mmCIF file of C-alpha atoms in Angstrom:
data_model
loop_
_atom_site.group_PDB
_atom_site.id
_atom_site.type_symbol
_atom_site.label_atom_id
_atom_site.label_comp_id
_atom_site.label_asym_id
_atom_site.label_seq_id
_atom_site.Cartn_x
_atom_site.Cartn_y
_atom_site.Cartn_z
ATOM 1 C CA MET N 1 -0.091 -0.183 0.040
ATOM 2 C CA PRO N 2 1.649 3.295 -1.072
ATOM 3 C CA ALA N 3 2.318 5.883 1.688
ATOM 4 C CA PRO N 4 0.245 8.894 1.639
ATOM 5 C CA ARG N 5 1.270 11.965 -0.115
ATOM 6 C CA THR N 6 2.495 14.860 2.108
ATOM 7 C CA GLU N 7 2.810 18.222 0.741
ATOM 8 C CA PRO N 8 6.365 19.923 0.718
ATOM 9 C CA ALA N 9 7.250 22.226 3.534
ATOM 10 C CA ALA N 10 7.121 25.732 2.553
ATOM 11 C CA ARG N 11 10.576 27.017 1.885
ATOM 12 C CA ARG N 12 11.731 29.718 4.572
ATOM 13 C CA PRO N 13 13.131 32.793 2.882
ATOM 14 C CA THR N 14 16.907 33.321 3.235
ATOM 15 C CA LEU N 15 18.408 35.983 5.115
ATOM 16 C CA ALA N 16 19.125 37.989 2.025
ATOM 17 C CA GLU N 17 15.616 37.606 0.764
ATOM 18 C CA ARG N 18 14.334 38.860 4.132
ATOM 19 C CA ARG N 19 16.580 41.784 4.041
ATOM 20 C CA LYS N 20 15.397 42.674 0.670
ATOM 21 C CA SER N 21 11.826 42.502 1.500
ATOM 22 C CA GLU N 22 12.451 44.739 4.578
ATOM 23 C CA THR N 23 14.388 47.314 2.544
ATOM 24 C CA ARG N 24 11.663 47.351 -0.092
ATOM 25 C CA LEU N 25 9.048 47.994 2.808
ATOM 26 C CA ASP N 26 11.244 50.685 4.291
ATOM 27 C CA ILE N 27 11.454 52.551 0.838
ATOM 28 C CA ALA N 28 7.545 52.228 0.406
ATOM 29 C CA ARG N 29 6.847 53.482 3.849
ATOM 30 C CA ALA N 30 9.077 56.637 3.048
ATOM 31 C CA ALA N 31 7.679 57.278 -0.288
ATOM 32 C CA ALA N 32 4.157 56.755 1.298
ATOM 33 C CA ARG N 33 4.969 59.372 4.024
ATOM 34 C CA LEU N 34 6.371 61.879 1.412
ATOM 35 C CA PHE N 35 3.446 61.301 -1.058
ATOM 36 C CA ALA N 36 0.755 61.579 1.360
ATOM 37 C CA GLU N 37 2.161 65.084 2.698
ATOM 38 C CA HIS N 38 3.524 66.562 -0.594
ATOM 39 C CA GLY N 39 1.714 64.684 -3.647
ATOM 40 C CA THR N 40 4.083 62.937 -6.183
ATOM 41 C CA ALA N 41 4.885 65.918 -8.132
ATOM 42 C CA ASP N 42 7.033 67.703 -5.410
ATOM 43 C CA VAL N 43 8.824 64.608 -4.340
ATOM 44 C CA THR N 44 11.782 63.007 -5.829
ATOM 45 C CA ALA N 45 13.522 59.682 -5.835
ATOM 46 C CA ASP N 46 16.463 61.339 -4.365
ATOM 47 C CA GLN N 47 14.336 62.486 -1.470
ATOM 48 C CA ILE N 48 12.778 59.034 -0.948
ATOM 49 C CA ALA N 49 16.232 57.534 -1.028
ATOM 50 C CA ALA N 50 17.656 60.036 1.283
ATOM 51 C CA GLU N 51 14.732 59.343 3.848
ATOM 52 C CA VAL N 52 15.558 55.605 3.863
ATOM 53 C CA GLY N 53 19.314 56.259 4.046
ATOM 54 C CA ILE N 54 20.343 54.635 0.621
ATOM 55 C CA GLY N 55 21.838 55.874 -2.529
ATOM 56 C CA LEU N 56 19.774 56.688 -5.603
ATOM 57 C CA ARG N 57 21.320 53.646 -7.602
ATOM 58 C CA THR N 58 20.089 51.353 -4.751
ATOM 59 C CA PHE N 59 16.469 52.954 -4.792
ATOM 60 C CA TYR N 60 16.333 52.006 -8.473
ATOM 61 C CA ARG N 61 17.317 48.372 -7.814
ATOM 62 C CA TYR N 62 14.093 48.259 -5.662
ATOM 63 C CA ALA N 63 11.695 50.426 -7.689
ATOM 64 C CA ARG N 64 11.229 51.276 -11.351
ATOM 65 C CA THR N 65 9.822 54.746 -10.628
ATOM 66 C CA LYS N 66 9.193 56.816 -7.663
ATOM 67 C CA GLU N 67 5.333 56.004 -7.707
ATOM 68 C CA ASP N 68 6.111 52.341 -7.964
ATOM 69 C CA ALA N 69 8.065 52.631 -4.807
ATOM 70 C CA VAL N 70 4.784 52.252 -2.686
ATOM 71 C CA GLU N 71 3.659 49.046 -4.298
ATOM 72 C CA PRO N 72 5.113 46.679 -1.702
ATOM 73 C CA MET N 73 2.929 48.389 1.007
ATOM 74 C CA LEU N 74 -0.184 48.397 -0.997
ATOM 75 C CA ALA N 75 0.230 44.692 -1.964
ATOM 76 C CA THR N 76 0.861 43.559 1.509
ATOM 77 C CA GLY N 77 -2.830 43.082 2.444
ATOM 78 C CA ALA N 78 -3.670 41.115 -0.733
ATOM 79 C CA GLU N 79 -0.673 38.723 -0.028
ATOM 80 C CA ARG N 80 -2.012 37.998 3.296
ATOM 81 C CA TRP N 81 -5.511 37.360 1.805
ATOM 82 C CA PHE N 82 -4.345 34.961 -0.789
ATOM 83 C CA GLY N 83 -2.317 33.113 2.053
ATOM 84 C CA ALA N 84 -5.446 32.767 4.096
ATOM 85 C CA ILE N 85 -7.586 31.522 1.120
ATOM 86 C CA ALA N 86 -4.921 28.916 0.260
ATOM 87 C CA ALA N 87 -4.633 27.795 3.881
ATOM 88 C CA GLY N 88 -8.519 26.955 3.930
ATOM 89 C CA SER N 89 -10.174 23.713 4.088
ATOM 90 C CA GLY N 90 -9.528 22.677 0.423
ATOM 91 C CA GLY N 91 -11.808 22.931 -2.608
ATOM 92 C CA LEU N 92 -13.011 25.929 -4.273
ATOM 93 C CA PRO N 93 -14.006 28.537 -1.694
ATOM 94 C CA THR N 94 -17.394 30.114 -1.341
ATOM 95 C CA LEU N 95 -17.764 33.917 -1.234
ATOM 96 C CA ALA N 96 -18.353 33.472 2.306
ATOM 97 C CA ASP N 97 -14.973 31.822 2.764
ATOM 98 C CA LEU N 98 -13.387 34.773 0.798
ATOM 99 C CA GLU N 99 -15.099 37.223 2.822
ATOM 100 C CA ALA N 100 -13.929 35.544 6.302
ATOM 101 C CA ALA N 101 -10.211 35.353 4.755
ATOM 102 C CA ALA N 102 -10.472 38.985 3.644
ATOM 103 C CA VAL N 103 -11.727 40.284 7.154
ATOM 104 C CA ARG N 104 -8.629 38.311 8.654
ATOM 105 C CA SER N 105 -6.404 39.863 6.363
ATOM 106 C CA LEU N 106 -7.860 43.527 6.781
ATOM 107 C CA THR N 107 -7.704 43.498 10.534
ATOM 108 C CA ILE N 108 -5.264 46.348 10.915
ATOM 109 C CA ASP N 109 -3.720 47.278 14.403
ATOM 110 C CA GLY N 110 -3.853 50.876 13.813
ATOM 111 C CA GLY N 111 -0.407 51.532 13.601
ATOM 112 C CA GLU N 112 1.866 53.404 11.174
ATOM 113 C CA ASP N 113 1.002 51.465 8.140
ATOM 114 C CA PHE N 114 -2.663 52.029 8.650
ATOM 115 C CA GLU N 115 -2.393 55.717 8.534
ATOM 116 C CA LEU N 116 0.050 55.637 5.497
ATOM 117 C CA THR N 117 -2.204 53.387 3.473
ATOM 118 C CA ARG N 118 -5.076 55.809 4.179
ATOM 119 C CA GLY N 119 -2.990 58.661 3.289
ATOM 120 C CA LEU N 120 -1.912 57.084 0.019
ATOM 121 C CA LEU N 121 -5.423 56.220 -0.881
ATOM 122 C CA ARG N 122 -6.615 59.747 -0.220
ATOM 123 C CA ALA N 123 -3.742 61.295 -2.225
ATOM 124 C CA MET N 124 -4.606 58.798 -4.972
ATOM 125 C CA ASP N 125 -7.821 60.674 -5.877
ATOM 126 C CA THR N 126 -5.985 63.921 -7.196
ATOM 127 C CA ASP N 127 -2.781 62.088 -8.327
ATOM 128 C CA PRO N 128 -3.039 60.146 -11.620
ATOM 129 C CA ALA N 129 0.537 58.566 -11.104
ATOM 130 C CA LEU N 130 -0.500 56.976 -7.690
ATOM 131 C CA ARG N 131 -3.962 56.231 -9.123
ATOM 132 C CA ALA N 132 -2.257 54.226 -12.005
ATOM 133 C CA VAL N 133 -0.147 52.144 -9.601
ATOM 134 C CA TRP N 134 -3.446 51.239 -7.430
ATOM 135 C CA HIS N 135 -5.192 50.269 -10.450
ATOM 136 C CA ARG N 136 -2.279 48.062 -11.514
ATOM 137 C CA ILE N 137 -2.073 46.471 -8.190
ATOM 138 C CA ASN N 138 -5.647 45.657 -8.115
ATOM 139 C CA MET N 139 -5.709 44.133 -11.607
ATOM 140 C CA GLU N 140 -2.852 41.918 -11.002
ATOM 141 C CA GLY N 141 -4.364 40.849 -7.593
ATOM 142 C CA GLU N 142 -7.657 39.937 -9.199
ATOM 143 C CA ARG N 143 -5.726 37.915 -11.816
ATOM 144 C CA GLU N 144 -3.642 36.101 -8.918
ATOM 145 C CA LEU N 145 -6.877 35.599 -7.126
ATOM 146 C CA ARG N 146 -8.402 33.779 -10.202
ATOM 147 C CA ARG N 147 -5.329 31.712 -10.497
ATOM 148 C CA VAL N 148 -5.402 30.589 -6.812
ATOM 149 C CA LEU N 149 -9.227 29.875 -7.329
ATOM 150 C CA ALA N 150 -8.530 27.600 -10.353
ATOM 151 C CA GLU N 151 -5.942 25.637 -8.367
ATOM 152 C CA LEU N 152 -8.390 24.981 -5.569
ATOM 153 C CA GLY N 153 -11.254 24.454 -7.795
ATOM 154 C CA GLY N 154 -9.668 21.857 -10.020
ATOM 155 C CA PRO N 155 -10.150 21.133 -13.716
ATOM 156 C CA ASP N 156 -14.010 20.961 -13.491
ATOM 157 C CA ALA N 157 -14.303 24.447 -12.156
ATOM 158 C CA ASP N 158 -16.333 26.877 -14.532
ATOM 159 C CA PRO N 159 -13.866 29.537 -15.781
ATOM 160 C CA LEU N 160 -16.640 31.987 -15.955
ATOM 161 C CA HIS N 161 -17.623 31.476 -12.468
ATOM 162 C CA LEU N 162 -14.119 31.697 -11.222
ATOM 163 C CA ARG N 163 -13.708 35.196 -13.179
ATOM 164 C CA LEU N 164 -16.944 36.470 -11.614
ATOM 165 C CA LEU N 165 -15.899 35.124 -8.117
ATOM 166 C CA ALA N 166 -12.438 36.717 -8.293
ATOM 167 C CA ALA N 167 -13.846 40.043 -9.702
ATOM 168 C CA ALA N 168 -16.615 40.345 -7.078
ATOM 169 C CA ALA N 169 -14.078 39.532 -4.290
ATOM 170 C CA ALA N 170 -11.329 41.751 -5.354
ATOM 171 C CA GLY N 171 -13.732 44.560 -6.326
ATOM 172 C CA SER N 172 -15.224 44.481 -2.850
ATOM 173 C CA ILE N 173 -11.924 44.792 -1.194
ATOM 174 C CA ARG N 174 -10.668 47.863 -3.444
ATOM 175 C CA ILE N 175 -14.143 49.595 -3.016
ATOM 176 C CA ALA N 176 -13.961 49.129 0.767
ATOM 177 C CA LEU N 177 -10.463 50.390 1.199
ATOM 178 C CA GLU N 178 -11.176 53.551 -0.948
ATOM 179 C CA GLN N 179 -14.480 54.210 0.950
ATOM 180 C CA TRP N 180 -12.758 53.714 4.200
ATOM 181 C CA ALA N 181 -9.929 56.134 3.213
ATOM 182 C CA ALA N 182 -12.301 58.596 1.913
ATOM 183 C CA ASP N 183 -14.642 58.846 4.793
ATOM 184 C CA GLY N 184 -12.787 57.481 7.837
ATOM 185 C CA GLY N 185 -15.929 55.929 9.167
ATOM 186 C CA GLN N 186 -16.521 52.322 9.372
ATOM 187 C CA ASP N 187 -13.241 50.089 9.602
ATOM 188 C CA PRO N 188 -12.295 48.285 6.347
ATOM 189 C CA ALA N 189 -13.204 44.908 7.287
ATOM 190 C CA SER N 190 -16.839 45.777 7.994
ATOM 191 C CA LEU N 191 -16.866 47.623 4.687
ATOM 192 C CA VAL N 192 -15.622 44.712 2.708
ATOM 193 C CA VAL N 193 -18.398 42.321 4.295
ATOM 194 C CA ARG N 194 -21.023 44.862 3.291
ATOM 195 C CA CYS N 195 -19.408 45.141 -0.249
ATOM 196 C CA MET N 196 -18.942 41.246 -0.815
ATOM 197 C CA ARG N 197 -22.491 40.727 0.276
ATOM 198 C CA VAL N 198 -24.010 43.255 -2.255
ATOM 199 C CA LEU N 199 -21.634 42.273 -5.077
ATOM 200 C CA GLY N 200 -21.676 38.782 -4.611
ATOM 201 C CA ALA N 201 -25.570 38.301 -4.022
ATOM 202 C CA GLY N 202 -25.856 36.821 -7.607
ATOM 203 C CA LEU N 203 -22.982 34.264 -7.052
#
């Protein structure tokens, strides 16, 4: 009788990879602070690099443009969400499962990143360059979510249903975060629950 198959253990990032990731986040936080305060037009890559304490050449090893520098911070929540979905019970998750995973990933501790994210999303309204980065992150996130759902759903999953499920879930998070940043009222987790239940009613 063959032994049961076990999943390979996740590879632990190397020290160099962890340091690289930390540097990218340091750059993202510095850029977010400066952009929220001054807007992208009045902030240079030199200023961001100086804020972090690195040279300009090092800055460009981590970011293509000054606006792209904030991408790691804005994408962190999506990465937590995908991890929570993949760690579920197996099989294609329902919209309720995606909602529960989103709530866990959006439980923000109110620290510096909380305010930096809010400031970036507010600045985005009047800053086309930041808005383009945000929209790209959301489109890439929706595609990645669709890939994760396809893996969980297996070969028999309906591709159209997967696309609709990914669009409803990813769109709910985007709208919830933008609304949270704009009015400062409800917390984003509560807003994403409301959005998912409205957008996902037909699913």
